[in-house]
């Protein structure tokens, strides 16, 4: 009696009843039937209709109970639907379509697949890997259908390496909700255009800013598809990354120049020049103090890097633009080619950089999410196709809505 009550409570059925329970073949077997003369919902249009006849018995796998496999045995009913005009299979409340799993098991598998590799989940529940994939796909399809993308204010666009070599995915994030909105293969113009074709209409009216790096393909697509009042912001972290690369290039060039006279002088100093002063160790700080007295080119590059940090402290676009012009003059007259190239890159993309001071949007959230993406990619190293990897990304990082379900683990 207790087992019957537990099953009815977890399945949430009103028109069906448990008529028999037994234990055989190392599993619990529940035999279900429908209350006679009850009108049942049509599986096509949900209209309540009289019962007509029965289909052959189905075996439907349910969530294990105390580690014991559970199997439901049920003969679906066909109803005479007045709206559809003919016999239709009833809408079975505890499973979807012709699935051989209950909805409870589907959501149990999908929730566990957020935490563990799919192969591990399949072994835990004694199902195939394809069954876990099917459960995740069902969860993602439901979530994508019911999620709200009409209130997205800021989006971040970035690329993520999928495997060794230049194999990339373009990923679009909702920066406020910290969730993934969309992903596509490659980082070409056509890739991002696919996103705006799919979500462009839902973003209109709510989108205020787009944050991305200075990849020209992204810039062209964003300008083409967003409204004129939407602000395009170039990501602060990518700009700082370019500056660090320029400083490091100066160090490399000077190390080659000093190779004959003093080969040890700049050895193992890379992070001394790239770190912020407050993050240096005592040993690094002492060595920096010594190197600063030698009038090295890399020291001039380091001072320019540190002075550029003041740029991000400005509150108003006009003041920031004035300081950027001053810094541009310093860099272009520094006689350091990498810094000069970086300064001209800033001049080329000046408006997108100054736009940062209008809405203070960065891809900091994106960089954090990218680390999670890399963790999922590493965990899913056996995935051979892009669609399967995208399923895992949407499932784990999409914050997709789920139906109310008793069997929930995350």
Coordinates of C-alpha atoms in Angstrom, one line a residue:
X1 CA 0.0 0.0 0.0
X2 CA 2.8 2.4 0.9
X3 CA 4.5 1.7 -2.5
X4 CA 1.3 2.6 -4.3
X5 CA 1.0 5.8 -2.4
X6 CA 4.6 6.8 -3.1
X7 CA 4.2 6.1 -6.8
X8 CA 0.9 8.0 -7.1
X9 CA 2.5 11.0 -5.3
X10 CA 5.6 11.1 -7.5
X11 CA 3.7 10.6 -10.8
X12 CA 0.9 13.0 -9.8
X13 CA -1.8 11.0 -11.6
X14 CA -5.6 11.5 -10.9
X15 CA -7.2 9.6 -13.7
X16 CA -5.0 6.5 -13.2
X17 CA -4.6 4.0 -10.5
X18 CA -2.0 1.4 -9.4
X19 CA -3.7 -2.1 -9.5
X20 CA -0.7 -4.3 -8.7
X21 CA 2.9 -4.2 -7.4
X22 CA 5.3 -7.1 -7.4
X23 CA 9.1 -7.7 -7.3
X24 CA 10.5 -9.9 -10.1
X25 CA 13.5 -9.9 -12.4
X26 CA 15.4 -7.8 -9.8
X27 CA 13.1 -4.9 -10.2
X28 CA 9.9 -3.4 -8.8
X29 CA 7.0 -3.7 -11.2
X30 CA 4.0 -1.4 -10.9
X31 CA 0.9 -2.2 -13.0
X32 CA -1.3 0.9 -13.8
X33 CA -4.8 1.2 -15.2
X34 CA -7.2 4.0 -15.9
X35 CA -10.4 4.6 -14.1
X36 CA -13.3 3.3 -16.2
X37 CA -15.7 5.8 -17.8
X38 CA -13.2 8.6 -17.1
X39 CA -12.9 11.1 -20.0
X40 CA -9.2 11.4 -20.9
X41 CA -7.3 14.3 -22.5
X42 CA -6.5 13.8 -26.2
X43 CA -2.8 13.6 -26.8
X44 CA -3.0 16.0 -29.7
X45 CA -5.3 18.8 -28.6
X46 CA -5.9 18.1 -24.8
X47 CA -9.7 18.0 -25.3
X48 CA -11.4 15.6 -22.8
X49 CA -12.8 12.7 -24.8
X50 CA -14.5 9.3 -24.0
X51 CA -12.4 6.1 -24.0
X52 CA -12.4 4.0 -27.2
X53 CA -10.0 1.1 -26.9
X54 CA -6.6 0.0 -25.6
X55 CA -3.1 -0.3 -27.1
X56 CA -0.6 -3.1 -26.3
X57 CA 1.1 -2.9 -22.9
X58 CA 4.1 -0.6 -22.6
X59 CA 7.0 -0.9 -20.2
X60 CA 8.1 2.5 -18.9
X61 CA 11.2 3.0 -16.8
X62 CA 10.9 5.1 -13.7
X63 CA 13.3 6.6 -11.1
X64 CA 14.9 3.8 -9.0
X65 CA 13.5 3.4 -5.5
X66 CA 16.1 2.7 -2.8
X67 CA 18.5 1.7 -5.5
X68 CA 16.0 -0.9 -6.9
X69 CA 15.0 -0.5 -10.6
X70 CA 11.4 0.5 -11.1
X71 CA 9.3 -0.4 -14.2
X72 CA 5.8 0.8 -15.0
X73 CA 3.4 -1.4 -17.0
X74 CA 0.6 0.3 -18.7
X75 CA -1.7 -0.1 -21.7
X76 CA -2.4 3.4 -23.2
X77 CA -5.9 4.3 -24.1
X78 CA -7.2 5.6 -27.4
X79 CA -10.0 8.2 -27.1
X80 CA -12.6 9.3 -29.6
X81 CA -11.7 13.0 -29.9
X82 CA -14.6 15.2 -31.2
X83 CA -12.2 18.0 -32.0
X84 CA -9.6 16.0 -34.0
X85 CA -12.3 13.9 -35.5
X86 CA -11.1 10.4 -34.9
X87 CA -9.2 8.0 -32.5
X88 CA -6.3 9.5 -30.8
X89 CA -3.9 8.2 -28.1
X90 CA -4.5 9.8 -24.7
X91 CA -2.1 12.3 -23.2
X92 CA -0.3 10.1 -20.7
X93 CA 0.6 12.4 -17.7
X94 CA 3.7 10.6 -16.6
X95 CA 5.6 10.3 -19.9
X96 CA 5.9 12.2 -23.2
X97 CA 4.8 10.7 -26.5
X98 CA 6.3 7.2 -27.1
X99 CA 9.1 7.7 -24.6
X100 CA 10.1 4.6 -22.6
X101 CA 11.0 6.8 -19.6
X102 CA 8.8 8.7 -17.2
X103 CA 9.1 12.4 -17.0
X104 CA 10.5 12.0 -13.5
X105 CA 13.4 9.8 -14.8
X106 CA 14.0 12.2 -17.7
X107 CA 14.5 15.2 -15.3
X108 CA 16.5 13.1 -12.8
X109 CA 18.9 12.1 -15.6
X110 CA 19.1 15.6 -16.9
X111 CA 19.7 17.2 -13.5
X112 CA 22.5 14.6 -12.7
X113 CA 24.0 15.3 -16.1
X114 CA 24.7 18.9 -14.9
X115 CA 27.0 17.6 -12.3
X116 CA 28.6 14.5 -13.7
X117 CA 29.9 13.2 -17.1
X118 CA 27.1 11.7 -19.1
X119 CA 28.8 8.3 -19.1
X120 CA 28.9 8.2 -15.3
X121 CA 25.2 9.1 -15.2
X122 CA 24.4 6.3 -17.6
X123 CA 26.2 3.8 -15.5
X124 CA 24.6 5.0 -12.2
X125 CA 21.0 4.5 -13.6
X126 CA 21.8 1.5 -15.8
X127 CA 20.8 3.3 -19.1
X128 CA 22.6 3.9 -22.3
X129 CA 24.6 7.1 -23.0
X130 CA 22.1 7.9 -25.8
X131 CA 19.3 7.8 -23.2
X132 CA 21.1 10.4 -21.1
X133 CA 21.6 12.5 -24.1
X134 CA 17.9 12.2 -25.0
X135 CA 17.0 13.3 -21.5
X136 CA 19.3 16.3 -21.7
X137 CA 17.9 17.2 -25.1
X138 CA 14.3 17.0 -23.7
X139 CA 15.2 19.3 -20.8
X140 CA 17.0 21.8 -23.1
X141 CA 14.1 21.8 -25.6
X142 CA 11.6 22.5 -22.8
X143 CA 13.9 25.3 -21.4
X144 CA 14.5 27.0 -24.7
X145 CA 10.8 27.0 -25.4
X146 CA 9.9 28.6 -22.1
X147 CA 12.8 30.9 -21.4
X148 CA 12.4 34.7 -21.5
X149 CA 14.8 36.6 -23.7
X150 CA 12.7 39.8 -23.9
X151 CA 14.4 41.5 -21.0
X152 CA 18.1 41.2 -22.0
X153 CA 19.8 44.5 -21.4
X154 CA 23.5 43.7 -21.9
X155 CA 25.1 41.0 -24.0
X156 CA 28.7 39.9 -24.2
X157 CA 30.2 38.2 -27.3
X158 CA 33.3 36.1 -27.1
X159 CA 35.0 33.1 -28.7
X160 CA 36.0 29.9 -26.9
X161 CA 38.5 27.3 -28.1
X162 CA 36.8 24.0 -28.5
X163 CA 39.9 21.9 -29.0
X164 CA 43.6 22.2 -29.9
X165 CA 44.2 24.2 -33.0
X166 CA 42.2 27.2 -34.1
X167 CA 38.8 25.5 -33.6
X168 CA 36.5 28.1 -32.0
X169 CA 32.9 28.5 -30.9
X170 CA 31.2 31.9 -30.8
X171 CA 29.3 32.3 -27.5
X172 CA 26.8 35.1 -26.6
X173 CA 26.0 35.7 -22.9
X174 CA 23.4 37.7 -21.0
X175 CA 25.7 39.7 -18.8
X176 CA 23.0 40.6 -16.2
X177 CA 21.6 37.2 -15.7
X178 CA 25.0 35.5 -16.2
X179 CA 23.7 32.9 -18.6
X180 CA 24.5 31.7 -22.0
X181 CA 22.1 32.9 -24.7
X182 CA 23.4 31.3 -27.8
X183 CA 26.5 29.4 -29.3
X184 CA 27.6 28.7 -32.8
X185 CA 30.5 27.0 -34.6
X186 CA 33.4 29.2 -35.7
X187 CA 34.0 33.0 -35.2
X188 CA 33.1 34.2 -38.7
X189 CA 30.7 37.0 -39.7
X190 CA 28.1 34.4 -40.7
X191 CA 28.3 32.7 -37.2
X192 CA 27.2 35.9 -35.3
X193 CA 24.7 36.7 -38.0
X194 CA 22.9 33.5 -37.2
X195 CA 22.5 34.7 -33.6
X196 CA 20.8 37.9 -34.6
X197 CA 18.6 36.2 -37.1
X198 CA 17.4 33.9 -34.3
X199 CA 17.2 36.4 -31.5
X200 CA 17.3 39.9 -33.1
X201 CA 13.5 40.6 -32.8
X202 CA 13.3 39.5 -29.1
X203 CA 16.2 41.8 -28.2
X204 CA 14.7 44.9 -29.8
X205 CA 13.5 47.5 -27.3
X206 CA 15.4 46.0 -24.3
X207 CA 19.0 45.8 -25.4
X208 CA 21.1 48.7 -24.3
X209 CA 24.7 47.6 -24.9
X210 CA 26.9 45.0 -26.6
X211 CA 30.3 44.2 -25.3
X212 CA 32.9 42.4 -27.4
X213 CA 36.5 42.4 -28.4
X214 CA 37.8 44.3 -31.4
X215 CA 37.4 41.4 -33.9
X216 CA 36.2 43.2 -37.1
X217 CA 33.7 40.5 -38.0
X218 CA 31.9 41.0 -34.7
X219 CA 31.9 44.7 -35.0
X220 CA 30.4 44.7 -38.5
X221 CA 27.6 42.3 -37.6
X222 CA 26.7 44.2 -34.4
X223 CA 26.5 47.6 -36.2
X224 CA 24.4 46.0 -38.9
X225 CA 21.8 44.3 -36.7
X226 CA 21.3 46.4 -33.5
X227 CA 19.4 49.7 -33.2
X228 CA 21.3 53.0 -33.4
X229 CA 20.8 53.8 -29.7
X230 CA 22.5 50.5 -28.6
X231 CA 26.0 51.2 -27.4
X232 CA 28.9 49.1 -28.7
X233 CA 31.6 48.7 -26.0
X234 CA 35.0 47.2 -26.5
X235 CA 35.9 44.9 -23.7
X236 CA 38.3 46.4 -21.1
X237 CA 40.0 43.0 -20.4
X238 CA 40.8 42.4 -24.1
X239 CA 42.3 45.9 -24.3
X240 CA 44.5 45.3 -21.2
X241 CA 45.5 42.0 -22.7
X242 CA 46.7 43.7 -25.9
X243 CA 48.7 46.2 -23.8
X244 CA 50.3 43.4 -21.9
X245 CA 51.3 41.7 -25.1
X246 CA 52.9 44.9 -26.3
X247 CA 54.9 45.3 -23.1
X248 CA 56.0 41.7 -23.3
X249 CA 57.1 42.2 -26.9
X250 CA 59.3 45.1 -25.8
X251 CA 60.8 42.8 -23.2
X252 CA 61.5 40.0 -25.7
X253 CA 63.1 42.4 -28.2
X254 CA 65.3 43.9 -25.5
X255 CA 66.3 40.5 -24.1
X256 CA 67.6 39.6 -27.6
X257 CA 69.6 42.8 -27.8
X258 CA 71.1 42.2 -24.3
X259 CA 71.8 38.5 -25.0
X260 CA 75.5 39.0 -25.7
X261 CA 76.3 41.5 -23.0
X262 CA 74.0 40.5 -20.1
X263 CA 71.9 37.4 -21.0
X264 CA 70.7 36.9 -17.4
X265 CA 69.4 40.5 -16.9
X266 CA 65.8 40.0 -18.1
X267 CA 65.6 36.3 -17.6
X268 CA 62.4 35.2 -15.7
X269 CA 61.1 38.8 -15.5
X270 CA 58.0 38.5 -17.6
X271 CA 55.5 38.6 -14.8
X272 CA 57.4 41.3 -13.0
X273 CA 56.5 43.7 -15.9
X274 CA 52.9 42.3 -16.4
X275 CA 51.7 42.1 -12.8
X276 CA 50.1 45.1 -11.0
X277 CA 52.6 46.5 -8.4
X278 CA 50.3 45.5 -5.5
X279 CA 50.4 41.9 -6.6
X280 CA 54.2 41.5 -6.7
X281 CA 56.0 39.3 -4.2
X282 CA 58.7 40.9 -2.1
X283 CA 61.3 39.2 -4.2
X284 CA 59.8 40.5 -7.4
X285 CA 59.4 44.0 -6.0
X286 CA 63.1 44.1 -5.0
X287 CA 64.2 42.9 -8.5
X288 CA 61.9 45.5 -10.2
X289 CA 63.4 48.2 -8.0
X290 CA 66.8 47.2 -9.3
X291 CA 65.8 47.0 -13.0
X292 CA 64.0 50.4 -12.8
X293 CA 67.4 52.1 -12.2
X294 CA 68.9 50.8 -15.5
X295 CA 66.9 52.9 -17.9
X296 CA 65.7 49.9 -19.9
X297 CA 63.2 50.1 -22.8
X298 CA 61.0 47.6 -21.1
X299 CA 60.9 49.9 -18.0
X300 CA 59.5 52.7 -20.2
X301 CA 56.9 50.3 -21.6
X302 CA 56.1 49.3 -18.0
X303 CA 55.6 52.9 -16.9
X304 CA 53.2 53.5 -19.9
X305 CA 51.3 50.4 -18.9
X306 CA 50.9 51.6 -15.3
X307 CA 49.9 55.1 -16.5
X308 CA 47.2 53.6 -18.7
X309 CA 45.5 52.1 -15.6
X310 CA 44.5 55.6 -14.6
X311 CA 42.4 55.8 -17.8
X312 CA 39.8 53.4 -16.3
X313 CA 39.3 55.5 -13.2
X314 CA 37.7 58.4 -15.0
X315 CA 33.9 58.8 -14.5
X316 CA 33.0 60.9 -17.6
X317 CA 33.5 60.1 -21.3
X318 CA 34.9 63.6 -22.1
X319 CA 37.6 63.5 -19.4
X320 CA 38.5 59.9 -20.4
X321 CA 38.8 60.9 -24.0
X322 CA 41.1 63.8 -23.1
X323 CA 43.4 61.5 -21.0
X324 CA 43.4 58.9 -23.8
X325 CA 44.6 61.6 -26.3
X326 CA 47.4 62.5 -23.9
X327 CA 48.4 58.9 -23.4
X328 CA 48.3 58.4 -27.2
X329 CA 50.9 61.1 -27.6
X330 CA 53.2 59.5 -24.9
X331 CA 53.0 56.1 -26.5
X332 CA 53.5 57.3 -30.1
X333 CA 56.6 59.3 -29.0
X334 CA 58.1 56.5 -26.8
X335 CA 60.2 55.1 -29.6
X336 CA 58.8 51.6 -28.7
X337 CA 57.2 50.0 -31.8
X338 CA 54.9 47.6 -30.0
X339 CA 53.5 50.4 -27.8
X340 CA 53.1 52.7 -30.9
X341 CA 51.1 50.0 -32.7
X342 CA 48.9 49.5 -29.6
X343 CA 48.3 53.2 -29.4
X344 CA 47.2 53.4 -33.0
X345 CA 44.9 50.4 -32.4
X346 CA 43.2 52.4 -29.6
X347 CA 42.9 55.4 -32.0
X348 CA 41.2 53.2 -34.6
X349 CA 38.6 51.9 -32.0
X350 CA 38.4 55.0 -29.9
X351 CA 34.6 55.4 -29.8
X352 CA 34.0 51.8 -28.7
X353 CA 36.6 52.2 -25.9
X354 CA 35.1 55.6 -24.7
X355 CA 31.6 54.0 -24.7
X356 CA 32.8 52.0 -21.6
X357 CA 32.3 55.2 -19.6
X358 CA 28.7 55.5 -20.7
X359 CA 27.5 52.2 -19.3
X360 CA 30.5 50.5 -17.5
X361 CA 29.9 47.2 -19.2
X362 CA 32.8 44.7 -19.4
X363 CA 33.2 41.1 -20.4
X364 CA 34.3 40.1 -16.9
X365 CA 31.2 37.9 -16.6
X366 CA 32.0 36.5 -20.0
X367 CA 35.6 35.6 -19.0
X368 CA 34.3 33.8 -15.9
X369 CA 31.6 32.0 -17.9
X370 CA 34.3 31.0 -20.5
X371 CA 36.2 29.2 -17.7
X372 CA 33.0 27.3 -17.0
X373 CA 32.6 26.5 -20.7
X374 CA 36.2 25.1 -20.8
X375 CA 35.4 23.0 -17.7
X376 CA 32.4 21.5 -19.5
X377 CA 34.4 21.0 -22.7
X378 CA 37.0 19.2 -20.7
X379 CA 34.4 17.1 -18.9
X380 CA 32.7 16.3 -22.2
X381 CA 35.9 15.4 -24.1
X382 CA 34.2 12.4 -25.7
X383 CA 31.6 14.6 -27.5
X384 CA 32.3 14.4 -31.2
X385 CA 29.7 16.8 -32.6
X386 CA 29.0 20.5 -32.0
X387 CA 25.3 20.0 -31.4
X388 CA 26.0 17.6 -28.5
X389 CA 28.4 20.1 -26.9
X390 CA 25.9 22.9 -27.4
X391 CA 23.3 20.8 -25.6
X392 CA 25.7 20.5 -22.6
X393 CA 26.4 24.2 -22.6
X394 CA 22.8 25.3 -22.7
X395 CA 21.9 22.7 -20.1
X396 CA 24.6 23.7 -17.6
X397 CA 24.9 27.5 -18.2
X398 CA 21.6 28.5 -19.8
X399 CA 19.7 28.9 -16.6
X400 CA 16.8 27.3 -18.4
X401 CA 13.4 27.0 -16.7
X402 CA 12.2 23.5 -15.7
X403 CA 8.8 22.2 -14.8
X404 CA 7.9 21.5 -11.2
X405 CA 9.4 18.1 -10.5
X406 CA 9.7 16.0 -7.3
X407 CA 12.9 14.3 -8.5
X408 CA 15.3 17.3 -8.5
X409 CA 19.0 17.3 -7.5
X410 CA 20.4 20.7 -8.5

